[in-house]
Coordinates of C-alpha atoms in Angstrom, one line a residue:
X499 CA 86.8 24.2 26.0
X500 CA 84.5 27.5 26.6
X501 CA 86.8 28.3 29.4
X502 CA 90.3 27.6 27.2
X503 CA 88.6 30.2 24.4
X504 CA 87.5 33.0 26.8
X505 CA 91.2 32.8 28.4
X506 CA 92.7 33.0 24.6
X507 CA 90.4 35.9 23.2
X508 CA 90.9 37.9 26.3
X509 CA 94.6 37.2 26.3
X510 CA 94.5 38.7 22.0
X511 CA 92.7 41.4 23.5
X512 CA 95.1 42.6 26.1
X513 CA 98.2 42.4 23.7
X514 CA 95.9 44.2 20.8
X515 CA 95.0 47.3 23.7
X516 CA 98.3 47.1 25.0
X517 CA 99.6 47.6 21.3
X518 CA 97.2 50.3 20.2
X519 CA 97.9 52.5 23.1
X520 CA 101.9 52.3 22.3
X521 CA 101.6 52.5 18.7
X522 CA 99.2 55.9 18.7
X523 CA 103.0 57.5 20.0
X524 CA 104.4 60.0 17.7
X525 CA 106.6 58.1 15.5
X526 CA 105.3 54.8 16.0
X527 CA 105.8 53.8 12.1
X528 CA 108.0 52.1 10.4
X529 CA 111.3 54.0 9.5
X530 CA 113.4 51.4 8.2
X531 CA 113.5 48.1 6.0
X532 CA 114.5 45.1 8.3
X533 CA 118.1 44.6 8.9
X534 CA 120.7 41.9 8.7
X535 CA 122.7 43.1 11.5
X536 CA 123.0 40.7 14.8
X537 CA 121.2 42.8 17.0
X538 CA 117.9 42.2 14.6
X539 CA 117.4 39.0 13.7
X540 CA 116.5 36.2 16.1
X541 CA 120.4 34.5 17.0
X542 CA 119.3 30.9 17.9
X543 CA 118.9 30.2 14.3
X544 CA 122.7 29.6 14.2
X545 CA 123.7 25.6 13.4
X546 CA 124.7 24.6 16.7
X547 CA 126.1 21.1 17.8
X548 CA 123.5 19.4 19.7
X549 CA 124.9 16.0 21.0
X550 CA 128.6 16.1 22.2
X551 CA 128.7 18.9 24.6
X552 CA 130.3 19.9 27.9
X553 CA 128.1 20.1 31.0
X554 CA 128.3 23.9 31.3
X555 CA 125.6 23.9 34.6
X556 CA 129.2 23.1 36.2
X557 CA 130.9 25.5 35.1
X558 CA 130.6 28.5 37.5
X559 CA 132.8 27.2 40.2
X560 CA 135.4 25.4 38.3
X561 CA 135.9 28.9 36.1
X562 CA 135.2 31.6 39.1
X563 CA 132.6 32.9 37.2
X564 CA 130.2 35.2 39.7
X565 CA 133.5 36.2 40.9
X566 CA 134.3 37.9 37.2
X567 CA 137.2 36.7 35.1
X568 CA 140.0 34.2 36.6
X569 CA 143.1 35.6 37.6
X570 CA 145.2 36.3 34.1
X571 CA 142.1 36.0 32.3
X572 CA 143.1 39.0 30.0
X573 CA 146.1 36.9 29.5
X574 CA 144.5 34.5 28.1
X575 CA 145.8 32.8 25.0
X576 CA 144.1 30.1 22.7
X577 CA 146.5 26.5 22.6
X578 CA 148.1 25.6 20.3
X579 CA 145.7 22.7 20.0
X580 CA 143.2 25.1 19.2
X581 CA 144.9 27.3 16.9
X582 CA 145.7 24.5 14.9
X583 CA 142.0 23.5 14.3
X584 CA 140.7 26.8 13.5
X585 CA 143.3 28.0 11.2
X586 CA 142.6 24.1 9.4
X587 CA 138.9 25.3 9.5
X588 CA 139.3 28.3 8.3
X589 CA 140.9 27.2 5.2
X590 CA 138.2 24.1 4.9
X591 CA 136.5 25.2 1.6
X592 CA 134.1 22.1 2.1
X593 CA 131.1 23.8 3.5
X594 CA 130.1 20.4 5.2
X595 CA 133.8 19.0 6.6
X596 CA 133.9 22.6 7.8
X597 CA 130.8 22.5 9.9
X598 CA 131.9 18.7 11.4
X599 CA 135.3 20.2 12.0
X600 CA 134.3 23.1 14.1
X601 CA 130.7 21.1 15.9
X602 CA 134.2 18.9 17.0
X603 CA 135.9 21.4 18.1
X604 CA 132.8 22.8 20.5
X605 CA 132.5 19.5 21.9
X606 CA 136.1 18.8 22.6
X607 CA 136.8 21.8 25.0
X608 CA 136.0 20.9 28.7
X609 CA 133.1 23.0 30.5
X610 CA 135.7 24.6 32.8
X611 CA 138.0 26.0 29.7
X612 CA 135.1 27.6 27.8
X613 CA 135.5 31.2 29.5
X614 CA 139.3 31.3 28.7
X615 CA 138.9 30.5 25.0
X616 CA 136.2 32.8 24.7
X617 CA 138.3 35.4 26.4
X618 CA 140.8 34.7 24.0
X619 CA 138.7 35.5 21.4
X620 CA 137.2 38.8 22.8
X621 CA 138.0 40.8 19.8
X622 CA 136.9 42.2 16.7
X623 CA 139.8 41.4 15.4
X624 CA 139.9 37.0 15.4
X625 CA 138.7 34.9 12.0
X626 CA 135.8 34.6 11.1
X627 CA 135.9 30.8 12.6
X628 CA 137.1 32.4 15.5
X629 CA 134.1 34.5 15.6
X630 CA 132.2 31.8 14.5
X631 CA 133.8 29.3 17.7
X632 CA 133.2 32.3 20.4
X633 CA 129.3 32.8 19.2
X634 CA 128.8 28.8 19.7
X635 CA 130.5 28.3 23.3
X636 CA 128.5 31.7 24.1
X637 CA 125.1 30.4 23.0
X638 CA 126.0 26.6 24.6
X639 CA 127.0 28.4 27.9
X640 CA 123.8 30.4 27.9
X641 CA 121.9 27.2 27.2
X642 CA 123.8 25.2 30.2
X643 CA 124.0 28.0 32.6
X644 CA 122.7 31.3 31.3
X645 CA 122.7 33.3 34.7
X646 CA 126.4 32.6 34.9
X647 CA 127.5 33.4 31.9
X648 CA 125.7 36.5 31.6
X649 CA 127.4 37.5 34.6
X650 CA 130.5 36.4 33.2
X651 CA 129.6 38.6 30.3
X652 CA 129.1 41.7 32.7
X653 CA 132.3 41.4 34.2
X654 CA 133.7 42.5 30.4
X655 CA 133.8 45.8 28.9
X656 CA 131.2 47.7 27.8
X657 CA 130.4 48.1 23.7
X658 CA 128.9 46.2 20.7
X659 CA 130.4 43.0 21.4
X660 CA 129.2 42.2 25.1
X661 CA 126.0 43.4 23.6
X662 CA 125.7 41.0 21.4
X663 CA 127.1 38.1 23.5
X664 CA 124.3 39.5 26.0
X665 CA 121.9 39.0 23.3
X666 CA 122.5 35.8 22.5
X667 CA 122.7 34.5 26.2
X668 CA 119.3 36.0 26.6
X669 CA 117.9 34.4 23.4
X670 CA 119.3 30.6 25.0
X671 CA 117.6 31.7 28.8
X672 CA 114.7 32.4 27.0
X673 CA 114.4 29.1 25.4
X674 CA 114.5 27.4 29.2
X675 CA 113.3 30.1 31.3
X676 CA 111.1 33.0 29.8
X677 CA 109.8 34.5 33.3
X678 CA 113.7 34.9 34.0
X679 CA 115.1 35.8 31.4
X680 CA 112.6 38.7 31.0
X681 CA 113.8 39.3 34.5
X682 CA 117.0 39.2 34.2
X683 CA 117.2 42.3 31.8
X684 CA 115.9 44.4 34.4
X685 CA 119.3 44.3 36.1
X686 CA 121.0 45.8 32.9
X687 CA 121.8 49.5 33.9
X688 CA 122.5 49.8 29.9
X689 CA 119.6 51.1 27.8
X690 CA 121.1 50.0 25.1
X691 CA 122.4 46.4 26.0
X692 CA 118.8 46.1 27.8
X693 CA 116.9 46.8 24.8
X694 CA 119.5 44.5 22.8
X695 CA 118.6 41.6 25.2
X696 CA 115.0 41.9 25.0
X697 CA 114.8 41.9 21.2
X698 CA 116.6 38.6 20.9
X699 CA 114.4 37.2 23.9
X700 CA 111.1 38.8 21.6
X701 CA 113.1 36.5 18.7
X702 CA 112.9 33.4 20.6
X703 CA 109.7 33.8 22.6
X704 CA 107.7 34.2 19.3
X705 CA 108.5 30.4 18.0
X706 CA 106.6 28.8 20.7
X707 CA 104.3 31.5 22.4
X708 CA 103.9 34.8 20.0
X709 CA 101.4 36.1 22.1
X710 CA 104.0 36.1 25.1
X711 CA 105.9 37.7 22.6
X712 CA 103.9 40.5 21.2
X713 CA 103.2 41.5 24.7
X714 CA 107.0 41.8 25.3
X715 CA 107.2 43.8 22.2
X716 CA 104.7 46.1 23.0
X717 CA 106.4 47.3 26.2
X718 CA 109.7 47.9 24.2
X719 CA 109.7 51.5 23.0
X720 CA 109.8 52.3 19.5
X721 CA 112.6 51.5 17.4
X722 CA 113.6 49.8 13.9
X723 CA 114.3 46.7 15.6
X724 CA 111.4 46.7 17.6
X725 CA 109.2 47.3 15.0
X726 CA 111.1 44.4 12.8
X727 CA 110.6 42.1 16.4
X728 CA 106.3 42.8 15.8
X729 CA 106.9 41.8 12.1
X730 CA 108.2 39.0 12.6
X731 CA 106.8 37.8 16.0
X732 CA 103.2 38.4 13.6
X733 CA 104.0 35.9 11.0
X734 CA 105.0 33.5 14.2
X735 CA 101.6 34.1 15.2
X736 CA 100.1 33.8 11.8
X737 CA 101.6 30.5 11.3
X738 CA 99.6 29.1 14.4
X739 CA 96.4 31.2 14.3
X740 CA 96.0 33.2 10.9
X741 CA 92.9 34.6 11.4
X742 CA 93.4 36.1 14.6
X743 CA 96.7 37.5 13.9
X744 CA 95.3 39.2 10.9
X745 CA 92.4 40.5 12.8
X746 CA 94.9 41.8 15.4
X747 CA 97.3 43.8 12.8
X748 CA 93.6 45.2 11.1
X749 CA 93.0 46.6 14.4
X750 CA 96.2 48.8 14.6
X751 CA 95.5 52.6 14.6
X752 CA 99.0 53.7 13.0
X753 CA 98.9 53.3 9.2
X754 CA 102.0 52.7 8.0
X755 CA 102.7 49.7 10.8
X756 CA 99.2 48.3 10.1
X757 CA 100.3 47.6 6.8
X758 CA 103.4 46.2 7.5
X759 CA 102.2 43.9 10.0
X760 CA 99.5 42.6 7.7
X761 CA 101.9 42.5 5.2
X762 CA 103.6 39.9 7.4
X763 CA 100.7 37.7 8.4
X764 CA 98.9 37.4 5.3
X765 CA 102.4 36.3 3.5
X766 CA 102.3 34.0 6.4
X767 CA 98.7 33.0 5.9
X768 CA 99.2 32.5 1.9
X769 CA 102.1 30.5 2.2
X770 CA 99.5 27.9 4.3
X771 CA 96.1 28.3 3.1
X772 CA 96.2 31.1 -0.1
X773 CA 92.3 30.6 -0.9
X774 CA 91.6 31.7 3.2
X775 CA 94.1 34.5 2.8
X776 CA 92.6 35.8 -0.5
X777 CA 89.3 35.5 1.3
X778 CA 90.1 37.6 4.0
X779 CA 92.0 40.1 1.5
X780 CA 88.6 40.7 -0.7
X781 CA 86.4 40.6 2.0
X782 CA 88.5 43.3 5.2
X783 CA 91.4 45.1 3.7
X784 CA 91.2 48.5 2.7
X785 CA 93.6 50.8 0.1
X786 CA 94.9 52.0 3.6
X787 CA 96.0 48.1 4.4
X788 CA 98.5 48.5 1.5
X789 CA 95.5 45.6 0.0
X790 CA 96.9 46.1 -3.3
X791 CA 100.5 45.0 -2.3
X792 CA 98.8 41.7 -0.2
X793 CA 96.6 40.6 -3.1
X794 CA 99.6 40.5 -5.4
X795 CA 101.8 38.8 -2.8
X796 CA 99.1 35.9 -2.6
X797 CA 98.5 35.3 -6.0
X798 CA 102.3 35.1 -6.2
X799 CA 102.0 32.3 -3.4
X800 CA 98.8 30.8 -4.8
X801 CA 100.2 30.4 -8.7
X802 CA 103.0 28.4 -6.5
X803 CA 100.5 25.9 -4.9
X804 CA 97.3 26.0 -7.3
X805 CA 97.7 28.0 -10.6
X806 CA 94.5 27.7 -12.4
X807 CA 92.5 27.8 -8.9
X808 CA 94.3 31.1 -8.6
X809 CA 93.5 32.4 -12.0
X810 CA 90.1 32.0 -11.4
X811 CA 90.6 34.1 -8.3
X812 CA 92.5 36.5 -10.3
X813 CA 89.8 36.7 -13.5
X814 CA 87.1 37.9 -11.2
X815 CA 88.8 41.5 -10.0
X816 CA 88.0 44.4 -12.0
X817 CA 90.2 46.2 -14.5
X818 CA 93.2 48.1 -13.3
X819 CA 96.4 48.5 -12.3
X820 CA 95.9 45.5 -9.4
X821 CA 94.5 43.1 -11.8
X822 CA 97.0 43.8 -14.3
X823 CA 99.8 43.3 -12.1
X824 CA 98.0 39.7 -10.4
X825 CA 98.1 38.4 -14.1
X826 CA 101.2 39.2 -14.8
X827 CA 102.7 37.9 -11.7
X828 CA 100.2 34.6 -12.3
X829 CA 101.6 34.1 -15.9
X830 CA 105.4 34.7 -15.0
X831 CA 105.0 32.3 -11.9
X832 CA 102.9 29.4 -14.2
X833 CA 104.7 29.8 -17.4
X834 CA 108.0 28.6 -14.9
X835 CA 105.7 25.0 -13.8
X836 CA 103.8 24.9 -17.1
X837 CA 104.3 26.8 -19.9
X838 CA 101.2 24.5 -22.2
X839 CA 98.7 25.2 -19.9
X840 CA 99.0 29.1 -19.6
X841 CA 98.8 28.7 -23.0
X842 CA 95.6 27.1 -23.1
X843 CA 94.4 29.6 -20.4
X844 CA 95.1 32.2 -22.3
X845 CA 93.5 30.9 -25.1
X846 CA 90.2 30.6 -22.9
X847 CA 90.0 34.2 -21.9
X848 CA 87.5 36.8 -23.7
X849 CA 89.0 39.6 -25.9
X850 CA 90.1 42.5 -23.8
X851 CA 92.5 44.3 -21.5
X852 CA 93.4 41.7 -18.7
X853 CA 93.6 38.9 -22.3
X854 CA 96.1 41.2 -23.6
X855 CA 98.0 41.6 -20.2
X856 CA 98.3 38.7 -19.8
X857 CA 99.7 37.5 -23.6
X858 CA 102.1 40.6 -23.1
X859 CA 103.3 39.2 -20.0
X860 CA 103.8 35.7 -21.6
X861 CA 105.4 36.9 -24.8
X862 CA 107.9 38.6 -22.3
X863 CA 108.8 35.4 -21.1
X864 CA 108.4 33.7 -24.1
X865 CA 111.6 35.6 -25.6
X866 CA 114.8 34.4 -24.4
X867 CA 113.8 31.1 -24.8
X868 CA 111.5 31.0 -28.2
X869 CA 111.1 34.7 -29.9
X870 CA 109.5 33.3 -33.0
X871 CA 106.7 31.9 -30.5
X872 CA 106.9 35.4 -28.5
X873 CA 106.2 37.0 -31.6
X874 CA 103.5 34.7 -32.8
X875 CA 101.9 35.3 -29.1
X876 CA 102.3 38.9 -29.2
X877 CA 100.9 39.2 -32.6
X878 CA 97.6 38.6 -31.2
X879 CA 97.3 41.0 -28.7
X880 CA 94.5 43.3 -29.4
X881 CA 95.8 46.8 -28.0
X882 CA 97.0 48.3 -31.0
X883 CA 100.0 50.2 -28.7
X884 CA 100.4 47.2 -26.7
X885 CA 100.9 45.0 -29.7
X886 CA 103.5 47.2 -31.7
X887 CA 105.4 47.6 -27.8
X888 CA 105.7 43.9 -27.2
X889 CA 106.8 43.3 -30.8
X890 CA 109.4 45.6 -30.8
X891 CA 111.0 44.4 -27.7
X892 CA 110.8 40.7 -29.1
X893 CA 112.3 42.2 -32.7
X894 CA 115.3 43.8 -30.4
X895 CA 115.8 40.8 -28.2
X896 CA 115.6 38.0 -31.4
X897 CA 118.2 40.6 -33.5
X898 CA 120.6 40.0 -31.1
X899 CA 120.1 36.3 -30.7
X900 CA 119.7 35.1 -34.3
X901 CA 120.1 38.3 -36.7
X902 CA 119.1 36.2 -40.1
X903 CA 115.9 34.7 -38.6
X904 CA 114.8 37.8 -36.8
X905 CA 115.3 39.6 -40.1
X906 CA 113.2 37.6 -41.9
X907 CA 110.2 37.8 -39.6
X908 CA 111.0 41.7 -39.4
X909 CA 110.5 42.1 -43.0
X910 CA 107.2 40.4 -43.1
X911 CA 105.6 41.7 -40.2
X912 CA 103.0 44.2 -39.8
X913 CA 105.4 46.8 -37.9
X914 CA 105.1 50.1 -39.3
X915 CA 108.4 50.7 -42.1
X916 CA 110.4 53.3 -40.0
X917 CA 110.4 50.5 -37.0
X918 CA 111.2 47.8 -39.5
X919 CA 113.9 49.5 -40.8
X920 CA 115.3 50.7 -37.2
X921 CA 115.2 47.2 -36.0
X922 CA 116.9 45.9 -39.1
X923 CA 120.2 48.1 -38.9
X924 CA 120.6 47.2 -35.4
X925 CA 121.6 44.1 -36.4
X926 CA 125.1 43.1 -35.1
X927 CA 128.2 43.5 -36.8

């Protein structure tokens, strides 16, 4: 056991020097929010069909596939057969008789046929169950044979498509084969398609072995996506060992990707064990870990799981802007699972700021649904600006909803006369 714990600590180690000495680069931050884009999110996510499938580890000879394409392969046209279903998919508004009809239509084409159709749909230009049809056979082929059908790949032209059909053969390899994979992109003479490749391996390496994977990250150089790979290859991480993950991201030298990282794990962290995360918020984070941002983010988690554990958490940080925004995330959050009980919380609490926070914060939510309670809530706030805010904004809301009751409360309440009267002529026509 001693020996399995040295050999894990000194692996955390090497990825966390590794990562320190290529994150003090100029421009190691972050530069950009994550993407949507295929060539940044992890591609063997896709719903793929995982019983009726060709044997694709026969495919190379029966296709000539180190040789490049078959003869005519540019030729190529889809049959009839084939047409037939994906224009009947296409039009399949049934999101689940759409999914049976095209997992069918993976499984029906024999191993040796799979580079021809996908030939046939080398182009921007096909459906989008087209598109849909040529990512699946791509991703099964990589899965059955990846080494021949990224040489298939090769054999096509250059630009954002084989790039991405790379990429997804590389996430499959990586699935079986790591070691190889990883190997593998070192016989890309494209930067581009190279770094592509890698990404999506980082992807897929980082749901079974994030370690493996933040060491493959941390050779990459700097980019958007790479920096989106170590976001999400630390929340992998986090998921299996939170508190070394968030030790790791503490350590980083550059500021901005610190605080993204640790954003990461300790949304991770919250979303499994909040009262550990909120431990290790209070007790290491700094105003330079973006702490304010992670405390909010727990107790947004925490209200989900444990609401009055998390006001307790919440009642013991000192005024300000942080605390102020915890309760008002806490009341918005509860008042959605239990609307009684943050009442009686609320009732509990001592006179003062975060008390009147938190009533403004409920009287807010109180409004669409009951503005004579909103009111009644908002009422007793204690702030005297605060107060006069919250009823207004109730007034305004409650005109518009029922203009005779609002009125009536309007006339008797203790708003000043000019706001009375401003409140009542806004009433609709």
């Amino acid at each position: 056991m001693k020996v399995k714990q040295v050999i894990a600590t000194a692996a955390i180690i090497g990825v966390a020097v590794l990562l320190v000495l290529v994150l003090r680069r100029p421009g190691a931050g972050v530069r950009a929010p994550l993407r949507e884009e295929i060539g940044s999110r992890p591609l063997s996510e896709s719903t793929t069909n995982q019983t009726r499938r060709p044997n694709l580890e026969q495919a190379s000879s029966a296709a000539n596939l180190h040789g490049g394409p078959a003869p005519g392969a540019s030729e190529a046209v889809l049959s009839d057969g084939i047409l037939g279903k994906l224009s009947r998919i296409e039009g399949e508004r049934d999101p689940s008789a759409k999914e049976a009809l095209l997992s069918d239509l993976v499984a029906a084409i024999p191993a040796a046929e799979v580079p021809k159709v996908i030939e046939s749909l080398w182009s921007k230009q096909v459906s989008a169950a087209g598109r849909e049809l040529r990512t699946r056979l791509i991703r099964q082929w990589g899965e059955g044979n990846p080494r021949a059908a990224a040489d298939w790949l090769l054999s096509r032209p250059a630009g954002d498509l084989r790039a991405q059909a790379l990429g997804i053969v590389a996430s499959s390899w990586a699935g079986k084969d790591l070691g190889a994979a990883v190997e593998w992109t070192s016989q890309l003479s494209s930067t581009s398609e190279r770094q592509s490749a890698l990404i999506q391996i980082g992807y897929e390496a980082g749901r079974t072995s994030p370690i493996e994977a933040m060491k493959l990250a941390a050779g990459m150089p700097q980019s958007v996506d790479r920096d989106d790979l170590l976001a999400h290859v630390a929340s992998q991480w986090a998921g299996k060992e939170p508190q070394a993950a968030a030790q790791w991201a503490h350590e980083i030298p550059d500021l901005d990707m610190r605080a993204r990282l640790l954003g990461s794990v300790m949304v991770a962290w919250s979303d499994q064990n909040p009262a550990e995360a909120a431990q290790f918020a209070s007790q290491s984070l700094s105003a330079d870990d973006s702490k304010d941002d992670i405390v909010v983010g727990i107790v947004q988690r925490w209200t989900q799981k444990d609401p009055e554990t998390a006001a307790q958490w919440v009642e013991q940080f000192p005024e300000g802007r942080v605390r102020d925004a915890a309760l008002e995330n806490l009341v918005q959050i509860w008042s959605d699972k239990d609307s009684q009980k943050v009442g009686d919380w609320l009732n509990s609490l001592p006179e003062g700021g975060s008390r009147d926070t938190s009533i403004a914060a409920y009287a807010r939510k109180l409004t669409p649904i009951d503005p004579h309670l909103a009111v009644t809530w908002a009422e007793s706030i204690g702030e005297d600006s605060l107060r006069a805010k919250e009823l207004q904004s109730a007034g305004e809301t409650w005109m518009r909803a029922d203009s005779a009751a609002a009125s009536s409360w309007i006339t008797s309440s203790s708003l000043p006369d000019a706001v009375k009267a401003r409140l009542l002529a806004s009433k609709p026509k």
